[in-house]
mmCIF file of N, CA, C and O in Angstrom:
data_model
loop_
_atom_site.group_PDB
_atom_site.id
_atom_site.type_symbol
_atom_site.label_atom_id
_atom_site.label_comp_id
_atom_site.label_asym_id
_atom_site.label_seq_id
_atom_site.Cartn_x
_atom_site.Cartn_y
_atom_site.Cartn_z
ATOM 1 N N GLU A 15 7.644 77.336 92.919
ATOM 2 C CA GLU A 15 9.238 76.342 92.167
ATOM 3 C C GLU A 15 9.026 75.518 93.454
ATOM 4 O O GLU A 15 9.169 74.886 92.381
ATOM 5 N N VAL A 16 8.932 75.750 94.494
ATOM 6 C CA VAL A 16 9.410 75.098 95.292
ATOM 7 C C VAL A 16 8.887 73.630 96.280
ATOM 8 O O VAL A 16 8.756 72.333 95.686
ATOM 9 N N THR A 17 6.733 73.998 95.675
ATOM 10 C CA THR A 17 6.380 72.446 95.320
ATOM 11 C C THR A 17 6.563 71.782 94.498
ATOM 12 O O THR A 17 6.203 70.560 94.666
ATOM 13 N N ALA A 18 6.727 72.206 93.747
ATOM 14 C CA ALA A 18 6.614 71.263 91.775
ATOM 15 C C ALA A 18 7.897 71.152 92.084
ATOM 16 O O ALA A 18 7.749 69.265 91.766
ATOM 17 N N SER A 19 9.135 71.242 92.424
ATOM 18 C CA SER A 19 10.147 70.580 92.488
ATOM 19 C C SER A 19 10.782 70.197 93.543
ATOM 20 O O SER A 19 10.971 68.503 93.401
ATOM 21 N N THR A 20 10.084 70.189 94.223
ATOM 22 C CA THR A 20 9.293 69.007 95.455
ATOM 23 C C THR A 20 9.318 68.211 96.220
ATOM 24 O O THR A 20 8.614 66.774 97.216
ATOM 25 N N GLY A 21 8.067 68.433 95.885
ATOM 26 C CA GLY A 21 6.812 68.164 96.049
ATOM 27 C C GLY A 21 5.992 68.353 97.904
ATOM 28 O O GLY A 21 5.428 68.186 98.502
ATOM 29 N N LEU A 22 7.011 69.102 98.276
ATOM 30 C CA LEU A 22 6.890 69.482 99.633
ATOM 31 C C LEU A 22 5.639 71.178 99.936
ATOM 32 O O LEU A 22 6.387 72.223 98.578
ATOM 33 N N GLU A 23 4.356 70.647 100.359
ATOM 34 C CA GLU A 23 3.988 71.877 100.021
ATOM 35 C C GLU A 23 5.114 73.538 101.329
ATOM 36 O O GLU A 23 5.153 73.266 102.225
ATOM 37 N N VAL A 24 4.416 74.557 100.580
ATOM 38 C CA VAL A 24 4.663 75.723 101.561
ATOM 39 C C VAL A 24 3.774 76.656 101.979
ATOM 40 O O VAL A 24 2.866 76.636 101.210
ATOM 41 N N TYR A 25 3.679 76.616 103.486
ATOM 42 C CA TYR A 25 3.179 78.045 103.733
ATOM 43 C C TYR A 25 2.998 79.021 104.181
ATOM 44 O O TYR A 25 3.829 79.310 104.508
ATOM 45 N N PHE A 26 2.418 80.104 104.711
ATOM 46 C CA PHE A 26 2.783 81.183 104.472
ATOM 47 C C PHE A 26 2.182 82.397 105.921
ATOM 48 O O PHE A 26 0.207 81.701 105.636
ATOM 49 N N ALA A 27 2.818 81.986 106.306
ATOM 50 C CA ALA A 27 1.547 82.552 108.029
ATOM 51 C C ALA A 27 1.188 84.390 107.263
ATOM 52 O O ALA A 27 1.289 84.688 106.477
ATOM 53 N N ASP A 28 -0.191 84.538 107.749
ATOM 54 C CA ASP A 28 -0.962 86.241 107.221
ATOM 55 C C ASP A 28 0.147 86.918 108.075
ATOM 56 O O ASP A 28 0.346 87.150 108.671
ATOM 57 N N PRO A 29 -0.006 87.931 107.382
ATOM 58 C CA PRO A 29 0.160 89.150 108.056
ATOM 59 C C PRO A 29 -0.362 89.683 109.169
ATOM 60 O O PRO A 29 -1.645 89.279 109.916
ATOM 61 N N HIS A 30 0.577 90.333 110.092
ATOM 62 C CA HIS A 30 -0.233 90.666 111.697
ATOM 63 C C HIS A 30 -0.943 89.501 112.701
ATOM 64 O O HIS A 30 -1.419 90.037 113.365
ATOM 65 N N ASN A 31 -0.331 88.180 112.160
ATOM 66 C CA ASN A 31 -1.077 87.129 112.676
ATOM 67 C C ASN A 31 0.300 85.786 113.016
ATOM 68 O O ASN A 31 0.393 84.886 112.771
ATOM 69 N N PRO A 32 1.079 87.292 114.419
ATOM 70 C CA PRO A 32 2.029 85.776 115.342
ATOM 71 C C PRO A 32 1.811 84.439 115.727
ATOM 72 O O PRO A 32 2.565 84.112 115.965
ATOM 73 N N TRP A 33 0.645 84.421 115.984
ATOM 74 C CA TRP A 33 0.826 83.506 116.731
ATOM 75 C C TRP A 33 0.695 82.276 115.973
ATOM 76 O O TRP A 33 0.478 81.061 115.743
ATOM 77 N N GLN A 34 1.078 82.733 114.558
ATOM 78 C CA GLN A 34 0.978 81.478 113.362
ATOM 79 C C GLN A 34 2.238 81.298 113.008
ATOM 80 O O GLN A 34 2.319 80.466 112.082
ATOM 81 N N ARG A 35 2.790 82.492 113.730
ATOM 82 C CA ARG A 35 4.149 81.530 113.430
ATOM 83 C C ARG A 35 5.003 81.279 115.155
ATOM 84 O O ARG A 35 6.300 81.860 115.037
ATOM 85 N N GLY A 36 4.639 80.687 115.844
ATOM 86 C CA GLY A 36 4.753 80.359 116.857
ATOM 87 C C GLY A 36 6.010 79.661 117.521
ATOM 88 O O GLY A 36 7.045 80.482 118.077
ATOM 89 N N LEU A 37 7.034 79.079 116.551
ATOM 90 C CA LEU A 37 8.474 78.626 116.658
ATOM 91 C C LEU A 37 8.774 79.801 116.136
ATOM 92 O O LEU A 37 10.136 80.178 116.683
ATOM 93 N N ASN A 38 8.809 81.198 115.424
ATOM 94 C CA ASN A 38 9.877 82.031 115.170
ATOM 95 C C ASN A 38 9.447 82.686 116.096
ATOM 96 O O ASN A 38 10.671 83.833 116.570
ATOM 97 N N GLU A 39 8.953 83.083 116.482
ATOM 98 C CA GLU A 39 8.095 84.238 117.046
ATOM 99 C C GLU A 39 8.926 83.693 118.702
ATOM 100 O O GLU A 39 9.152 84.664 119.709
ATOM 101 N N HIS A 40 8.781 82.506 119.565
ATOM 102 C CA HIS A 40 9.584 81.779 120.212
ATOM 103 C C HIS A 40 11.694 82.047 120.415
ATOM 104 O O HIS A 40 11.397 82.559 121.523
ATOM 105 N N THR A 41 11.542 81.587 119.564
ATOM 106 C CA THR A 41 13.181 82.355 118.988
ATOM 107 C C THR A 41 13.119 83.476 119.018
ATOM 108 O O THR A 41 14.667 83.876 119.353
ATOM 109 N N ASN A 42 13.256 84.418 118.289
ATOM 110 C CA ASN A 42 13.177 86.448 118.631
ATOM 111 C C ASN A 42 13.079 86.339 119.855
ATOM 112 O O ASN A 42 14.177 87.212 120.237
ATOM 113 N N ARG A 43 11.760 86.415 120.876
ATOM 114 C CA ARG A 43 11.877 86.376 122.728
ATOM 115 C C ARG A 43 13.130 85.636 123.168
ATOM 116 O O ARG A 43 13.816 86.224 123.624
ATOM 117 N N LEU A 44 13.557 84.391 122.492
ATOM 118 C CA LEU A 44 15.254 83.888 122.800
ATOM 119 C C LEU A 44 16.620 84.649 122.613
ATOM 120 O O LEU A 44 17.691 84.841 123.349
ATOM 121 N N LEU A 45 16.054 85.526 121.212
ATOM 122 C CA LEU A 45 17.834 85.879 120.858
ATOM 123 C C LEU A 45 17.692 87.882 121.531
ATOM 124 O O LEU A 45 18.246 87.951 121.067
ATOM 125 N N ARG A 46 16.299 87.969 121.869
ATOM 126 C CA ARG A 46 16.081 89.188 122.330
ATOM 127 C C ARG A 46 17.123 90.022 123.574
ATOM 128 O O ARG A 46 17.501 90.649 122.612
ATOM 129 N N PRO A 47 17.181 88.957 124.048
ATOM 130 C CA PRO A 47 18.340 90.324 124.996
ATOM 131 C C PRO A 47 19.472 90.052 124.768
ATOM 132 O O PRO A 47 20.645 90.679 125.406
ATOM 133 N N TYR A 48 19.779 89.007 123.254
ATOM 134 C CA TYR A 48 20.848 89.159 123.320
ATOM 135 C C TYR A 48 21.168 90.181 122.281
ATOM 136 O O TYR A 48 22.467 90.607 121.912
ATOM 137 N N PHE A 49 19.984 90.441 121.716
ATOM 138 C CA PHE A 49 20.252 91.528 120.301
ATOM 139 C C PHE A 49 19.211 92.220 120.480
ATOM 140 O O PHE A 49 17.987 92.797 119.785
ATOM 141 N N PRO A 50 19.319 92.793 121.510
ATOM 142 C CA PRO A 50 18.408 94.063 121.521
ATOM 143 C C PRO A 50 18.533 94.742 120.271
ATOM 144 O O PRO A 50 19.001 95.266 119.558
ATOM 145 N N ASN A 51 16.821 95.825 120.078
ATOM 146 C CA ASN A 51 17.188 96.423 118.584
ATOM 147 C C ASN A 51 17.634 97.760 119.067
ATOM 148 O O ASN A 51 18.344 98.450 117.648
ATOM 149 N N ASP A 52 18.862 98.142 119.827
ATOM 150 C CA ASP A 52 18.863 98.826 119.223
ATOM 151 C C ASP A 52 20.770 99.079 118.991
ATOM 152 O O ASP A 52 21.766 99.958 118.906
ATOM 153 N N VAL A 53 20.745 97.587 119.456
ATOM 154 C CA VAL A 53 22.196 96.943 118.654
ATOM 155 C C VAL A 53 22.692 96.834 117.436
ATOM 156 O O VAL A 53 21.520 96.128 116.944
ATOM 157 N N SER A 54 23.578 97.333 116.430
ATOM 158 C CA SER A 54 23.912 96.619 114.914
ATOM 159 C C SER A 54 24.356 95.595 114.977
ATOM 160 O O SER A 54 25.482 95.184 115.725
ATOM 161 N N MET A 55 24.292 94.714 114.150
ATOM 162 C CA MET A 55 24.641 93.681 114.234
ATOM 163 C C MET A 55 25.933 93.005 112.863
ATOM 164 O O MET A 55 26.874 93.184 112.958
ATOM 165 N N LYS A 56 25.909 95.028 112.108
ATOM 166 C CA LYS A 56 27.532 95.157 111.984
ATOM 167 C C LYS A 56 28.460 95.055 112.747
ATOM 168 O O LYS A 56 29.798 94.770 112.386
ATOM 169 N N ASP A 57 28.385 95.239 114.430
ATOM 170 C CA ASP A 57 29.942 95.001 115.108
ATOM 171 C C ASP A 57 29.671 94.000 115.701
ATOM 172 O O ASP A 57 30.469 93.299 116.607
ATOM 173 N N LEU A 58 28.772 92.962 115.210
ATOM 174 C CA LEU A 58 29.481 91.535 115.857
ATOM 175 C C LEU A 58 30.191 90.419 115.067
ATOM 176 O O LEU A 58 29.768 90.641 113.827
ATOM 177 N N THR A 59 30.762 89.462 116.170
ATOM 178 C CA THR A 59 31.496 88.800 115.218
ATOM 179 C C THR A 59 30.717 87.247 115.122
ATOM 180 O O THR A 59 30.309 87.529 115.604
ATOM 181 N N GLN A 60 31.799 86.956 114.634
ATOM 182 C CA GLN A 60 31.219 85.171 114.120
ATOM 183 C C GLN A 60 31.556 84.907 115.918
ATOM 184 O O GLN A 60 30.169 83.613 116.531
ATOM 185 N N ASP A 61 32.273 84.693 116.227
ATOM 186 C CA ASP A 61 32.473 84.479 117.644
ATOM 187 C C ASP A 61 31.409 84.720 118.929
ATOM 188 O O ASP A 61 30.558 84.088 119.318
ATOM 189 N N ASP A 62 31.151 85.968 118.825
ATOM 190 C CA ASP A 62 29.882 86.610 119.560
ATOM 191 C C ASP A 62 28.020 85.846 119.103
ATOM 192 O O ASP A 62 28.209 84.642 119.527
ATOM 193 N N LEU A 63 28.128 85.624 118.029
ATOM 194 C CA LEU A 63 26.977 84.402 117.156
ATOM 195 C C LEU A 63 27.881 83.285 116.674
ATOM 196 O O LEU A 63 26.180 82.550 117.757
ATOM 197 N N LYS A 64 28.627 82.331 117.476
ATOM 198 C CA LYS A 64 28.652 81.370 118.059
ATOM 199 C C LYS A 64 29.024 81.259 119.562
ATOM 200 O O LYS A 64 28.002 79.900 120.123
ATOM 201 N N GLN A 65 28.802 82.464 120.337
ATOM 202 C CA GLN A 65 28.277 82.180 121.456
ATOM 203 C C GLN A 65 26.074 81.918 122.154
ATOM 204 O O GLN A 65 26.250 81.371 122.836
ATOM 205 N N VAL A 66 26.293 83.014 120.787
ATOM 206 C CA VAL A 66 24.960 83.230 121.718
ATOM 207 C C VAL A 66 23.923 81.892 121.129
ATOM 208 O O VAL A 66 23.592 81.049 121.486
ATOM 209 N N ALA A 67 25.061 81.152 119.875
ATOM 210 C CA ALA A 67 24.347 79.945 118.990
ATOM 211 C C ALA A 67 24.508 78.653 120.183
ATOM 212 O O ALA A 67 23.199 78.256 120.581
ATOM 213 N N ALA A 68 25.623 78.037 121.247
ATOM 214 C CA ALA A 68 25.720 78.085 122.011
ATOM 215 C C ALA A 68 24.933 77.387 122.986
ATOM 216 O O ALA A 68 24.501 77.063 123.638
ATOM 217 N N LYS A 69 24.984 79.351 124.223
ATOM 218 C CA LYS A 69 24.007 79.499 124.557
ATOM 219 C C LYS A 69 22.606 78.793 124.329
ATOM 220 O O LYS A 69 21.525 78.455 125.434
ATOM 221 N N LEU A 70 21.650 79.009 122.807
ATOM 222 C CA LEU A 70 20.422 79.062 123.301
ATOM 223 C C LEU A 70 20.419 77.293 122.232
ATOM 224 O O LEU A 70 18.944 77.020 123.096
ATOM 225 N N ASN A 71 21.405 76.674 122.354
ATOM 226 C CA ASN A 71 21.889 75.072 122.349
ATOM 227 C C ASN A 71 21.945 74.381 123.264
ATOM 228 O O ASN A 71 21.676 73.024 123.602
ATOM 229 N N ALA A 72 21.880 75.607 124.559
ATOM 230 C CA ALA A 72 22.094 74.283 125.430
ATOM 231 C C ALA A 72 20.809 75.020 126.106
ATOM 232 O O ALA A 72 20.783 74.881 127.497
ATOM 233 N N HIS A 73 20.093 75.893 125.113
ATOM 234 C CA HIS A 73 19.046 76.227 126.574
ATOM 235 C C HIS A 73 17.057 74.589 126.672
ATOM 236 O O HIS A 73 17.127 74.540 125.068
ATOM 237 N N PRO A 74 16.672 74.497 127.371
ATOM 238 C CA PRO A 74 16.098 72.970 128.029
ATOM 239 C C PRO A 74 14.899 73.739 127.384
ATOM 240 O O PRO A 74 14.368 74.899 127.174
ATOM 241 N N ARG A 75 14.123 73.103 126.213
ATOM 242 C CA ARG A 75 12.711 73.378 124.618
ATOM 243 C C ARG A 75 12.305 72.276 125.707
ATOM 244 O O ARG A 75 12.159 70.757 125.695
ATOM 245 N N LYS A 76 10.901 72.854 126.205
ATOM 246 C CA LYS A 76 9.295 72.274 126.058
ATOM 247 C C LYS A 76 9.108 70.914 125.107
ATOM 248 O O LYS A 76 8.650 70.525 125.507
ATOM 249 N N THR A 77 9.143 71.662 123.955
ATOM 250 C CA THR A 77 8.677 70.841 122.847
ATOM 251 C C THR A 77 10.386 69.307 122.708
ATOM 252 O O THR A 77 9.496 68.300 121.821
ATOM 253 N N LEU A 78 11.115 69.768 123.500
ATOM 254 C CA LEU A 78 12.104 68.323 123.513
ATOM 255 C C LEU A 78 12.035 68.394 124.992
ATOM 256 O O LEU A 78 13.136 67.181 125.415
ATOM 257 N N ASP A 79 10.739 67.888 125.545
ATOM 258 C CA ASP A 79 10.397 67.265 126.799
ATOM 259 C C ASP A 79 11.423 67.786 127.884
ATOM 260 O O ASP A 79 12.127 66.764 128.680
ATOM 261 N N PHE A 80 11.901 69.249 127.341
ATOM 262 C CA PHE A 80 13.064 69.742 128.441
ATOM 263 C C PHE A 80 14.126 69.751 128.578
ATOM 264 O O PHE A 80 14.951 69.894 128.788
ATOM 265 N N ALA A 81 14.307 68.829 127.326
ATOM 266 C CA ALA A 81 15.670 68.396 126.465
ATOM 267 C C ALA A 81 16.277 69.654 125.709
ATOM 268 O O ALA A 81 15.719 70.618 125.738
ATOM 269 N N THR A 82 17.945 69.933 125.838
ATOM 270 C CA THR A 82 18.443 70.927 124.760
ATOM 271 C C THR A 82 18.968 70.001 123.360
ATOM 272 O O THR A 82 18.565 68.992 123.168
ATOM 273 N N PRO A 83 18.402 70.888 122.584
ATOM 274 C CA PRO A 83 18.790 70.546 121.500
ATOM 275 C C PRO A 83 19.994 69.788 121.016
ATOM 276 O O PRO A 83 19.948 69.759 120.677
ATOM 277 N N ALA A 84 21.009 70.364 121.912
ATOM 278 C CA ALA A 84 22.693 70.231 121.855
ATOM 279 C C ALA A 84 22.454 68.987 122.428
ATOM 280 O O ALA A 84 22.861 67.728 121.161
ATOM 281 N N GLY A 85 22.000 68.305 123.097
ATOM 282 C CA GLY A 85 21.502 67.152 123.902
ATOM 283 C C GLY A 85 20.890 66.504 123.168
ATOM 284 O O GLY A 85 21.571 65.006 123.025
ATOM 285 N N ARG A 86 19.758 66.287 122.060
ATOM 286 C CA ARG A 86 19.671 65.908 120.906
ATOM 287 C C ARG A 86 19.958 65.286 120.369
ATOM 288 O O ARG A 86 20.225 64.514 119.653
ATOM 289 N N VAL A 87 21.364 66.448 119.473
ATOM 290 C CA VAL A 87 22.051 65.964 118.475
ATOM 291 C C VAL A 87 22.994 65.671 119.257
ATOM 292 O O VAL A 87 22.926 64.069 118.076
ATOM 293 N N GLU A 88 23.797 65.310 119.910
ATOM 294 C CA GLU A 88 25.139 64.526 120.708
ATOM 295 C C GLU A 88 24.313 63.332 120.457
ATOM 296 O O GLU A 88 24.814 62.391 120.406
ATOM 297 N N ALA A 89 22.994 62.785 121.376
ATOM 298 C CA ALA A 89 22.511 61.227 121.503
ATOM 299 C C ALA A 89 22.260 60.646 120.188
ATOM 300 O O ALA A 89 22.391 59.536 119.760
ATOM 301 N N LEU A 90 21.807 61.469 118.899
ATOM 302 C CA LEU A 90 21.758 60.778 117.700
ATOM 303 C C LEU A 90 23.054 61.141 116.918
ATOM 304 O O LEU A 90 23.110 59.837 115.811
ATOM 305 N N LEU A 91 24.135 61.351 117.111
ATOM 306 C CA LEU A 91 25.558 60.961 116.733
ATOM 307 C C LEU A 91 25.826 59.854 117.466
ATOM 308 O O LEU A 91 27.156 59.197 116.780
ATOM 309 N N ARG A 92 26.021 59.827 117.939
ATOM 310 C CA ARG A 92 26.012 58.259 119.067
ATOM 311 C C ARG A 92 26.254 57.367 118.290
ATOM 312 O O ARG A 92 25.542 56.714 117.688
#
């Protein structure tokens, strides 16, 4: 339905093939220190999530030539 209504192709990674989900796996690796497996998400507040988002958006990314996502967005909004 998505392809038919938007013209965008939709792709799904094969099960048990994490190399097909590079960005997802990398993001999970960045989030793991903040949200270990034994921490319940139900105990987190919106402020907790905003703090983690701010830290991740200030993290330089190789795909952005080591710029930060926050810096790139700021440059676009100028």
